XYZ file of C-alpha atoms in Angstrom:
128
model
C 11.885 -22.050 -64.546
C 12.943 -21.425 -60.683
C 11.480 -20.210 -58.724
C 12.073 -17.139 -57.224
C 13.337 -16.243 -54.011
C 12.932 -13.459 -52.345
C 14.953 -10.156 -51.172
C 17.172 -11.058 -48.599
C 20.475 -9.336 -48.783
C 22.216 -5.801 -50.187
C 23.190 -6.991 -53.340
C 18.860 -8.479 -53.847
C 18.220 -4.558 -53.417
C 21.202 -2.907 -56.369
C 20.472 -5.426 -59.164
C 16.368 -4.681 -57.721
C 17.553 -0.756 -57.768
C 19.077 -0.843 -60.804
C 16.433 -2.921 -62.687
C 14.262 -0.193 -61.583
C 15.841 2.764 -63.175
C 17.418 1.217 -65.582
C 13.334 0.997 -66.881
C 13.007 4.936 -65.408
C 16.449 5.676 -67.642
C 14.734 4.227 -70.770
C 10.553 5.545 -70.029
C 8.755 8.093 -72.151
C 6.995 9.466 -69.488
C 9.922 9.360 -66.699
C 12.884 9.108 -68.751
C 13.881 12.670 -70.825
C 12.200 14.473 -65.684
C 15.191 11.764 -64.395
C 18.148 12.246 -67.199
C 16.965 16.140 -66.852
C 17.319 16.212 -62.691
C 19.521 13.915 -62.471
C 22.288 14.656 -65.655
C 25.608 12.832 -64.485
C 24.800 11.934 -60.598
C 22.517 8.622 -61.536
C 25.748 6.381 -59.161
C 25.503 9.257 -55.978
C 22.072 9.279 -56.272
C 21.312 5.138 -57.282
C 23.796 5.100 -54.407
C 21.336 6.652 -52.272
C 18.546 4.655 -53.206
C 19.776 1.038 -51.955
C 21.326 2.631 -48.603
C 16.902 3.750 -48.685
C 15.787 0.566 -49.290
C 18.400 -1.533 -46.966
C 16.802 0.928 -44.335
C 13.216 0.449 -45.601
C 12.969 -3.234 -46.044
C 16.035 -5.074 -43.910
C 15.108 -1.960 -41.182
C 19.222 -1.431 -41.648
C 20.804 2.593 -40.220
C 22.016 2.923 -45.217
C 19.680 6.607 -45.427
C 19.566 8.902 -43.314
C 17.302 11.729 -44.541
C 14.293 13.570 -46.104
C 13.455 12.320 -49.767
C 9.682 13.826 -50.719
C 11.777 17.585 -51.256
C 13.708 17.098 -53.382
C 10.466 16.041 -55.715
C 8.763 18.823 -54.260
C 9.954 20.999 -57.076
C 8.943 18.190 -60.528
C 6.955 18.524 -62.647
C 5.083 15.236 -61.740
C 2.085 14.694 -61.489
C -0.724 11.077 -61.433
C -0.419 10.206 -63.636
C 3.448 10.238 -63.503
C 3.271 8.381 -60.422
C 1.358 5.561 -61.555
C 3.341 4.809 -64.378
C 6.049 4.517 -61.652
C 4.761 1.997 -59.960
C 3.825 -0.168 -62.579
C 7.873 -0.553 -64.308
C 8.676 -0.868 -59.573
C 6.307 -3.332 -59.679
C 7.278 -5.063 -63.359
C 10.854 -5.116 -62.399
C 10.693 -6.375 -59.122
C 8.150 -9.032 -60.355
C 10.581 -10.167 -62.722
C 12.784 -10.688 -59.976
C 11.797 -11.529 -56.991
C 9.073 -13.446 -55.517
C 7.958 -13.458 -50.710
C 7.462 -11.453 -48.759
C 10.382 -8.431 -47.824
C 9.187 -8.357 -52.389
C 5.956 -7.349 -51.444
C 6.611 -5.178 -48.811
C 9.261 -3.452 -51.102
C 5.928 -3.574 -53.787
C 3.779 -2.189 -50.706
C 6.181 0.286 -49.343
C 6.464 1.539 -53.121
C 2.837 2.352 -53.972
C 2.292 4.131 -50.414
C 5.722 6.792 -51.839
C 4.318 7.474 -54.532
C -0.130 8.253 -53.000
C 1.937 10.243 -50.571
C 4.098 12.233 -52.456
C 1.595 12.525 -55.262
C -1.028 14.283 -52.823
C 1.899 15.948 -50.915
C 3.023 17.330 -54.816
C -0.908 18.793 -55.401
C -1.027 20.435 -52.104
C 1.493 22.322 -52.064
C 0.974 23.221 -56.399
C -2.794 24.307 -54.595
C -0.893 26.626 -51.484
C 0.545 28.286 -54.014
C -2.106 28.774 -56.878
C -4.045 30.517 -53.694
């Protein structure tokens, strides 16, 4: 079996994002939430994610915006974020290996942790 290459260009980003979100769309836990939220806007979301990951991993200004607000009102908790990280890591591990790949996994885990805590924070504020 050939060794996996590292993420190195936009085509790799597209493969990573497409593979991951294909799993998300089919997932029993995450699929209904994402499919309900995005409906027929999946192509736009994927384009945005290509730019987001190019910006994160290659320091290319391909994304501008704030990723948290669209997630703030989603009906998600730690279980959902744990599944999201699992699907992300299992997708990427099947495709790539190397320092940029590890950076992507670390960034995804940090983002999931941060989003989960911010959502909890805002929910607690609303319940006071």
